[in-house]
Amino acid sequence: MELTELQEKLLIMASHAEAAVNHAVKALIRRDDELARRTREEDSVIDALEMEIDETALRLLADRPTAFELRLITTAMKIAHDLERVGDEATSISRRCIELSLEPPLRHTGKIPPLASLALQLLKEALDAFVNQEPAKARELIPRDEPVDVLNKQLHQELVAYMTDHPETIKRCLSLMVVAKCLERIADHATNVAEMVVFLYEGRDIRHTGIKSAGQAV
């Protein structure tokens, strides 16, 4: 029963983390300070859920779990940690939203939603792979953080060039760079989740191995 409760809490936490990022990006685009502040407040809910998951996991560890149950419990704790970090990134984006709303908007802000969409889709599919017990799908997701890295790098280069020609925009450009970097990190956390799904269902730790595709031995 508690294993089911653990998974349910993890999915609730994931829902809050995804919503926080979505709200932060909407706040940026709409220049909505109130929405940005509400997003920052939601981080405390995510933090509380991580603590609840850890407490449940520790109780389960004391019950001599089977090998698979042990992997499930430790995986849930690690995924919860990544989701907590996603919430932190949403808070960072919200903080920059409030700062940027005090200044005239930059046209480069329009590059943020596509970046956010890629990162959040990656996170959603990684969590779906966890729920649906699909390690092969999780493996396929891992290389998909590369387009996020590329978009972030492109935006970074554009902003560097723009603030070189327009020094009065340096502060705004730097804030937008931070937002883009936060989204890149969210994609990294999604990749971490995908790797943990492979570990859970295949018993293989593919982190740092360079071996990501299905059918390859670790």
PDB file of C-alpha atoms in Angstrom:
ATOM      1  CA  MET A   1       0.000   0.000   0.000  1.00  0.00           C
ATOM      2  CA  GLU A   2       2.750   2.456   0.894  1.00  0.00           C
ATOM      3  CA  LEU A   3       4.557   1.718  -2.381  1.00  0.00           C
ATOM      4  CA  THR A   4       1.446   2.845  -4.232  1.00  0.00           C
ATOM      5  CA  GLU A   5       1.263   5.906  -1.993  1.00  0.00           C
ATOM      6  CA  LEU A   6       4.905   6.667  -2.786  1.00  0.00           C
ATOM      7  CA  GLN A   7       4.259   6.590  -6.527  1.00  0.00           C
ATOM      8  CA  GLU A   8       1.111   8.690  -6.177  1.00  0.00           C
ATOM      9  CA  LYS A   9       2.940  11.363  -4.204  1.00  0.00           C
ATOM     10  CA  LEU A  10       5.675  11.397  -6.805  1.00  0.00           C
ATOM     11  CA  LEU A  11       3.148  12.022  -9.575  1.00  0.00           C
ATOM     12  CA  ILE A  12       1.505  14.803  -7.563  1.00  0.00           C
ATOM     13  CA  MET A  13       4.915  16.382  -7.072  1.00  0.00           C
ATOM     14  CA  ALA A  14       5.621  16.073 -10.803  1.00  0.00           C
ATOM     15  CA  SER A  15       2.330  17.805 -11.582  1.00  0.00           C
ATOM     16  CA  HIS A  16       3.245  20.716  -9.303  1.00  0.00           C
ATOM     17  CA  ALA A  17       6.743  20.985 -10.775  1.00  0.00           C
ATOM     18  CA  GLU A  18       5.467  21.041 -14.369  1.00  0.00           C
ATOM     19  CA  ALA A  19       2.798  23.603 -13.453  1.00  0.00           C
ATOM     20  CA  ALA A  20       5.363  25.812 -11.731  1.00  0.00           C
ATOM     21  CA  VAL A  21       7.526  25.951 -14.861  1.00  0.00           C
ATOM     22  CA  ASN A  22       4.520  26.593 -17.100  1.00  0.00           C
ATOM     23  CA  HIS A  23       3.325  29.410 -14.857  1.00  0.00           C
ATOM     24  CA  ALA A  24       6.800  30.943 -14.662  1.00  0.00           C
ATOM     25  CA  VAL A  25       7.127  31.037 -18.454  1.00  0.00           C
ATOM     26  CA  LYS A  26       3.601  32.463 -18.827  1.00  0.00           C
ATOM     27  CA  ALA A  27       4.465  35.117 -16.258  1.00  0.00           C
ATOM     28  CA  LEU A  28       7.516  36.043 -18.297  1.00  0.00           C
ATOM     29  CA  ILE A  29       5.635  36.333 -21.572  1.00  0.00           C
ATOM     30  CA  ARG A  30       2.637  38.138 -20.075  1.00  0.00           C
ATOM     31  CA  ARG A  31       4.823  40.270 -17.778  1.00  0.00           C
ATOM     32  CA  ASP A  32       2.563  39.152 -14.950  1.00  0.00           C
ATOM     33  CA  ASP A  33       4.220  39.819 -11.590  1.00  0.00           C
ATOM     34  CA  GLU A  34       1.355  38.308  -9.592  1.00  0.00           C
ATOM     35  CA  LEU A  35       1.578  35.004 -11.454  1.00  0.00           C
ATOM     36  CA  ALA A  36       5.341  35.028 -10.952  1.00  0.00           C
ATOM     37  CA  ARG A  37       4.921  35.482  -7.196  1.00  0.00           C
ATOM     38  CA  ARG A  38       2.360  32.655  -7.004  1.00  0.00           C
ATOM     39  CA  THR A  39       4.793  30.404  -8.827  1.00  0.00           C
ATOM     40  CA  ARG A  40       7.472  31.136  -6.254  1.00  0.00           C
ATOM     41  CA  GLU A  41       5.058  30.296  -3.447  1.00  0.00           C
ATOM     42  CA  GLU A  42       4.295  26.916  -5.051  1.00  0.00           C
ATOM     43  CA  ASP A  43       7.918  25.911  -4.525  1.00  0.00           C
ATOM     44  CA  SER A  44       7.167  25.343  -0.835  1.00  0.00           C
ATOM     45  CA  VAL A  45       4.513  22.769  -1.810  1.00  0.00           C
ATOM     46  CA  ILE A  46       7.064  20.935  -3.947  1.00  0.00           C
ATOM     47  CA  ASP A  47       9.610  20.998  -1.116  1.00  0.00           C
ATOM     48  CA  ALA A  48       7.043  19.593   1.325  1.00  0.00           C
ATOM     49  CA  LEU A  49       6.170  16.765  -1.059  1.00  0.00           C
ATOM     50  CA  GLU A  50       9.833  15.831  -1.422  1.00  0.00           C
ATOM     51  CA  MET A  51      10.088  15.548   2.361  1.00  0.00           C
ATOM     52  CA  GLU A  52       6.939  13.385   2.510  1.00  0.00           C
ATOM     53  CA  ILE A  53       8.328  11.101  -0.207  1.00  0.00           C
ATOM     54  CA  ASP A  54      11.621  10.750   1.633  1.00  0.00           C
ATOM     55  CA  GLU A  55       9.818   9.905   4.880  1.00  0.00           C
ATOM     56  CA  THR A  56       7.647   7.290   3.168  1.00  0.00           C
ATOM     57  CA  ALA A  57      10.690   5.836   1.397  1.00  0.00           C
ATOM     58  CA  LEU A  58      12.620   5.511   4.651  1.00  0.00           C
ATOM     59  CA  ARG A  59       9.725   3.630   6.267  1.00  0.00           C
ATOM     60  CA  LEU A  60       9.602   1.271   3.306  1.00  0.00           C
ATOM     61  CA  LEU A  61      13.358   0.677   3.411  1.00  0.00           C
ATOM     62  CA  ALA A  62      12.980  -0.558   6.979  1.00  0.00           C
ATOM     63  CA  ASP A  63      10.576  -3.302   5.826  1.00  0.00           C
ATOM     64  CA  ARG A  64      13.210  -5.390   4.022  1.00  0.00           C
ATOM     65  CA  PRO A  65      12.009  -4.714   0.457  1.00  0.00           C
ATOM     66  CA  THR A  66      12.657  -7.069  -2.458  1.00  0.00           C
ATOM     67  CA  ALA A  67      15.378  -6.160  -4.986  1.00  0.00           C
ATOM     68  CA  PHE A  68      12.856  -4.504  -7.307  1.00  0.00           C
ATOM     69  CA  GLU A  69      11.094  -2.714  -4.475  1.00  0.00           C
ATOM     70  CA  LEU A  70      14.456  -1.424  -3.296  1.00  0.00           C
ATOM     71  CA  ARG A  71      15.171  -0.006  -6.758  1.00  0.00           C
ATOM     72  CA  LEU A  72      11.683   1.526  -6.873  1.00  0.00           C
ATOM     73  CA  ILE A  73      12.108   3.209  -3.498  1.00  0.00           C
ATOM     74  CA  THR A  74      15.574   4.606  -4.256  1.00  0.00           C
ATOM     75  CA  THR A  75      14.484   5.667  -7.745  1.00  0.00           C
ATOM     76  CA  ALA A  76      11.474   7.510  -6.318  1.00  0.00           C
ATOM     77  CA  MET A  77      13.738   9.413  -3.923  1.00  0.00           C
ATOM     78  CA  LYS A  78      16.104  10.398  -6.729  1.00  0.00           C
ATOM     79  CA  ILE A  79      13.283  11.444  -9.064  1.00  0.00           C
ATOM     80  CA  ALA A  80      11.784  13.493  -6.228  1.00  0.00           C
ATOM     81  CA  HIS A  81      15.119  15.255  -5.826  1.00  0.00           C
ATOM     82  CA  ASP A  82      15.200  16.104  -9.548  1.00  0.00           C
ATOM     83  CA  LEU A  83      11.624  17.380  -9.377  1.00  0.00           C
ATOM     84  CA  GLU A  84      12.529  19.553  -6.398  1.00  0.00           C
ATOM     85  CA  ARG A  85      15.322  21.040  -8.492  1.00  0.00           C
ATOM     86  CA  VAL A  86      12.848  21.665 -11.324  1.00  0.00           C
ATOM     87  CA  GLY A  87      10.771  23.631  -8.817  1.00  0.00           C
ATOM     88  CA  ASP A  88      13.875  25.613  -7.873  1.00  0.00           C
ATOM     89  CA  GLU A  89      14.479  26.458 -11.537  1.00  0.00           C
ATOM     90  CA  ALA A  90      10.870  27.652 -11.859  1.00  0.00           C
ATOM     91  CA  THR A  91      11.438  29.902  -8.848  1.00  0.00           C
ATOM     92  CA  SER A  92      14.578  31.325 -10.450  1.00  0.00           C
ATOM     93  CA  ILE A  93      12.659  32.040 -13.655  1.00  0.00           C
ATOM     94  CA  SER A  94       9.903  33.760 -11.671  1.00  0.00           C
ATOM     95  CA  ARG A  95      12.434  35.942  -9.898  1.00  0.00           C
ATOM     96  CA  ARG A  96      13.841  37.073 -13.253  1.00  0.00           C
ATOM     97  CA  CYS A  97      10.283  37.675 -14.537  1.00  0.00           C
ATOM     98  CA  ILE A  98       9.715  40.269 -11.834  1.00  0.00           C
ATOM     99  CA  GLU A  99      13.018  41.974 -12.611  1.00  0.00           C
ATOM    100  CA  LEU A 100      12.361  41.990 -16.369  1.00  0.00           C
ATOM    101  CA  SER A 101       8.853  43.406 -15.967  1.00  0.00           C
ATOM    102  CA  LEU A 102      10.398  46.633 -14.661  1.00  0.00           C
ATOM    103  CA  GLU A 103      12.164  47.249 -17.987  1.00  0.00           C
ATOM    104  CA  PRO A 104      11.057  47.474 -21.632  1.00  0.00           C
ATOM    105  CA  PRO A 105      10.616  44.004 -23.171  1.00  0.00           C
ATOM    106  CA  LEU A 106      13.251  42.376 -25.368  1.00  0.00           C
ATOM    107  CA  ARG A 107      12.207  40.758 -28.641  1.00  0.00           C
ATOM    108  CA  HIS A 108      14.377  37.764 -27.706  1.00  0.00           C
ATOM    109  CA  THR A 109      11.836  36.830 -25.033  1.00  0.00           C
ATOM    110  CA  GLY A 110       9.865  35.142 -27.806  1.00  0.00           C
ATOM    111  CA  LYS A 111      12.580  32.480 -28.013  1.00  0.00           C
ATOM    112  CA  ILE A 112      11.800  31.260 -24.492  1.00  0.00           C
ATOM    113  CA  PRO A 113       8.451  29.429 -25.009  1.00  0.00           C
ATOM    114  CA  PRO A 114       9.825  26.969 -27.618  1.00  0.00           C
ATOM    115  CA  LEU A 115      12.725  26.209 -25.298  1.00  0.00           C
ATOM    116  CA  ALA A 116      10.333  25.670 -22.376  1.00  0.00           C
ATOM    117  CA  SER A 117       8.072  23.477 -24.504  1.00  0.00           C
ATOM    118  CA  LEU A 118      10.925  21.131 -25.417  1.00  0.00           C
ATOM    119  CA  ALA A 119      12.162  20.877 -21.829  1.00  0.00           C
ATOM    120  CA  LEU A 120       8.696  20.261 -20.358  1.00  0.00           C
ATOM    121  CA  GLN A 121       7.769  17.709 -23.019  1.00  0.00           C
ATOM    122  CA  LEU A 122      10.952  15.827 -22.220  1.00  0.00           C
ATOM    123  CA  LEU A 123      10.109  15.864 -18.516  1.00  0.00           C
ATOM    124  CA  LYS A 124       6.525  14.728 -19.144  1.00  0.00           C
ATOM    125  CA  GLU A 125       7.601  11.822 -21.355  1.00  0.00           C
ATOM    126  CA  ALA A 126      10.278  10.727 -18.878  1.00  0.00           C
ATOM    127  CA  LEU A 127       7.647  10.606 -16.133  1.00  0.00           C
ATOM    128  CA  ASP A 128       5.246   8.757 -18.472  1.00  0.00           C
ATOM    129  CA  ALA A 129       7.985   6.173 -19.066  1.00  0.00           C
ATOM    130  CA  PHE A 130       8.240   5.751 -15.301  1.00  0.00           C
ATOM    131  CA  VAL A 131       4.497   5.280 -14.848  1.00  0.00           C
ATOM    132  CA  ASN A 132       4.065   3.013 -17.890  1.00  0.00           C
ATOM    133  CA  GLN A 133       7.160   0.921 -17.118  1.00  0.00           C
ATOM    134  CA  GLU A 134       8.830   1.714 -20.454  1.00  0.00           C
ATOM    135  CA  PRO A 135      12.635   1.669 -20.118  1.00  0.00           C
ATOM    136  CA  ALA A 136      13.091   1.499 -23.907  1.00  0.00           C
ATOM    137  CA  LYS A 137      11.087   4.722 -24.252  1.00  0.00           C
ATOM    138  CA  ALA A 138      13.219   6.278 -21.508  1.00  0.00           C
ATOM    139  CA  ARG A 139      16.399   5.417 -23.437  1.00  0.00           C
ATOM    140  CA  GLU A 140      15.009   7.125 -26.539  1.00  0.00           C
ATOM    141  CA  LEU A 141      14.425  10.317 -24.560  1.00  0.00           C
ATOM    142  CA  ILE A 142      17.972  10.752 -23.317  1.00  0.00           C
ATOM    143  CA  PRO A 143      19.504  12.253 -26.520  1.00  0.00           C
ATOM    144  CA  ARG A 144      16.556  14.618 -26.834  1.00  0.00           C
ATOM    145  CA  ASP A 145      18.049  17.157 -24.463  1.00  0.00           C
ATOM    146  CA  GLU A 146      20.465  18.108 -27.259  1.00  0.00           C
ATOM    147  CA  PRO A 147      17.978  20.378 -29.117  1.00  0.00           C
ATOM    148  CA  VAL A 148      17.421  22.219 -25.831  1.00  0.00           C
ATOM    149  CA  ASP A 149      21.177  22.713 -25.462  1.00  0.00           C
ATOM    150  CA  VAL A 150      21.366  23.998 -29.048  1.00  0.00           C
ATOM    151  CA  LEU A 151      18.514  26.492 -28.593  1.00  0.00           C
ATOM    152  CA  ASN A 152      20.007  27.756 -25.346  1.00  0.00           C
ATOM    153  CA  LYS A 153      23.402  28.238 -26.993  1.00  0.00           C
ATOM    154  CA  GLN A 154      21.866  30.056 -29.952  1.00  0.00           C
ATOM    155  CA  LEU A 155      19.904  32.402 -27.710  1.00  0.00           C
ATOM    156  CA  HIS A 156      22.993  33.025 -25.579  1.00  0.00           C
ATOM    157  CA  GLN A 157      24.992  34.012 -28.673  1.00  0.00           C
ATOM    158  CA  GLU A 158      22.207  36.292 -29.927  1.00  0.00           C
ATOM    159  CA  LEU A 159      21.950  38.034 -26.553  1.00  0.00           C
ATOM    160  CA  VAL A 160      25.719  38.514 -26.300  1.00  0.00           C
ATOM    161  CA  ALA A 161      25.731  40.151 -29.732  1.00  0.00           C
ATOM    162  CA  TYR A 162      22.700  42.282 -28.898  1.00  0.00           C
ATOM    163  CA  MET A 163      23.979  43.649 -25.606  1.00  0.00           C
ATOM    164  CA  THR A 164      27.344  44.377 -27.232  1.00  0.00           C
ATOM    165  CA  ASP A 165      25.547  46.672 -29.686  1.00  0.00           C
ATOM    166  CA  HIS A 166      23.065  47.910 -27.063  1.00  0.00           C
ATOM    167  CA  PRO A 167      24.874  48.187 -23.702  1.00  0.00           C
ATOM    168  CA  GLU A 168      21.779  49.613 -22.032  1.00  0.00           C
ATOM    169  CA  THR A 169      20.174  46.165 -22.337  1.00  0.00           C
ATOM    170  CA  ILE A 170      22.939  44.245 -20.553  1.00  0.00           C
ATOM    171  CA  LYS A 171      20.959  43.624 -17.363  1.00  0.00           C
ATOM    172  CA  ARG A 172      17.887  42.446 -19.267  1.00  0.00           C
ATOM    173  CA  CYS A 173      19.927  40.229 -21.573  1.00  0.00           C
ATOM    174  CA  LEU A 174      21.684  38.614 -18.639  1.00  0.00           C
ATOM    175  CA  SER A 175      18.344  37.918 -16.947  1.00  0.00           C
ATOM    176  CA  LEU A 176      17.037  36.277 -20.106  1.00  0.00           C
ATOM    177  CA  MET A 177      20.199  34.170 -20.298  1.00  0.00           C
ATOM    178  CA  VAL A 178      19.495  32.951 -16.772  1.00  0.00           C
ATOM    179  CA  VAL A 179      15.942  31.985 -17.759  1.00  0.00           C
ATOM    180  CA  ALA A 180      17.197  30.019 -20.765  1.00  0.00           C
ATOM    181  CA  LYS A 181      19.830  28.284 -18.645  1.00  0.00           C
ATOM    182  CA  CYS A 182      17.155  27.309 -16.104  1.00  0.00           C
ATOM    183  CA  LEU A 183      15.164  25.655 -18.888  1.00  0.00           C
ATOM    184  CA  GLU A 184      18.247  23.822 -20.107  1.00  0.00           C
ATOM    185  CA  ARG A 185      18.762  22.498 -16.573  1.00  0.00           C
ATOM    186  CA  ILE A 186      15.140  21.324 -16.466  1.00  0.00           C
ATOM    187  CA  ALA A 187      15.851  19.257 -19.581  1.00  0.00           C
ATOM    188  CA  ASP A 188      18.909  17.858 -17.789  1.00  0.00           C
ATOM    189  CA  HIS A 189      16.726  16.844 -14.848  1.00  0.00           C
ATOM    190  CA  ALA A 190      14.324  15.159 -17.287  1.00  0.00           C
ATOM    191  CA  THR A 191      17.264  13.190 -18.664  1.00  0.00           C
ATOM    192  CA  ASN A 192      18.181  12.161 -15.129  1.00  0.00           C
ATOM    193  CA  VAL A 193      14.640  10.855 -14.641  1.00  0.00           C
ATOM    194  CA  ALA A 194      14.849   8.875 -17.881  1.00  0.00           C
ATOM    195  CA  GLU A 195      18.136   7.298 -16.790  1.00  0.00           C
ATOM    196  CA  MET A 196      16.590   6.336 -13.461  1.00  0.00           C
ATOM    197  CA  VAL A 197      13.667   4.679 -15.266  1.00  0.00           C
ATOM    198  CA  VAL A 198      16.147   2.475 -17.134  1.00  0.00           C
ATOM    199  CA  PHE A 199      17.813   1.618 -13.814  1.00  0.00           C
ATOM    200  CA  LEU A 200      14.487   0.801 -12.196  1.00  0.00           C
ATOM    201  CA  TYR A 201      13.140  -1.554 -14.839  1.00  0.00           C
ATOM    202  CA  GLU A 202      16.366  -3.024 -16.245  1.00  0.00           C
ATOM    203  CA  GLY A 203      18.592  -2.907 -13.191  1.00  0.00           C
ATOM    204  CA  ARG A 204      21.252  -1.083 -15.224  1.00  0.00           C
ATOM    205  CA  ASP A 205      22.890   2.190 -14.261  1.00  0.00           C
ATOM    206  CA  ILE A 206      23.606   3.931 -17.577  1.00  0.00           C
ATOM    207  CA  ARG A 207      24.754   7.230 -16.106  1.00  0.00           C
ATOM    208  CA  HIS A 208      28.222   8.340 -17.233  1.00  0.00           C
ATOM    209  CA  THR A 209      28.662   5.184 -19.322  1.00  0.00           C
ATOM    210  CA  GLY A 210      28.103   6.565 -22.817  1.00  0.00           C
ATOM    211  CA  ILE A 211      25.873   3.509 -23.397  1.00  0.00           C
ATOM    212  CA  LYS A 212      22.328   4.753 -23.814  1.00  0.00           C
ATOM    213  CA  SER A 213      20.701   2.771 -26.608  1.00  0.00           C
ATOM    214  CA  ALA A 214      18.634  -0.337 -26.086  1.00  0.00           C
ATOM    215  CA  GLY A 215      20.264  -3.714 -26.352  1.00  0.00           C
ATOM    216  CA  GLN A 216      23.740  -2.636 -25.278  1.00  0.00           C
ATOM    217  CA  ALA A 217      25.308  -4.196 -22.243  1.00  0.00           C
ATOM    218  CA  VAL A 218      26.627  -2.036 -19.460  1.00  0.00           C
TER     219      VAL A 218
END
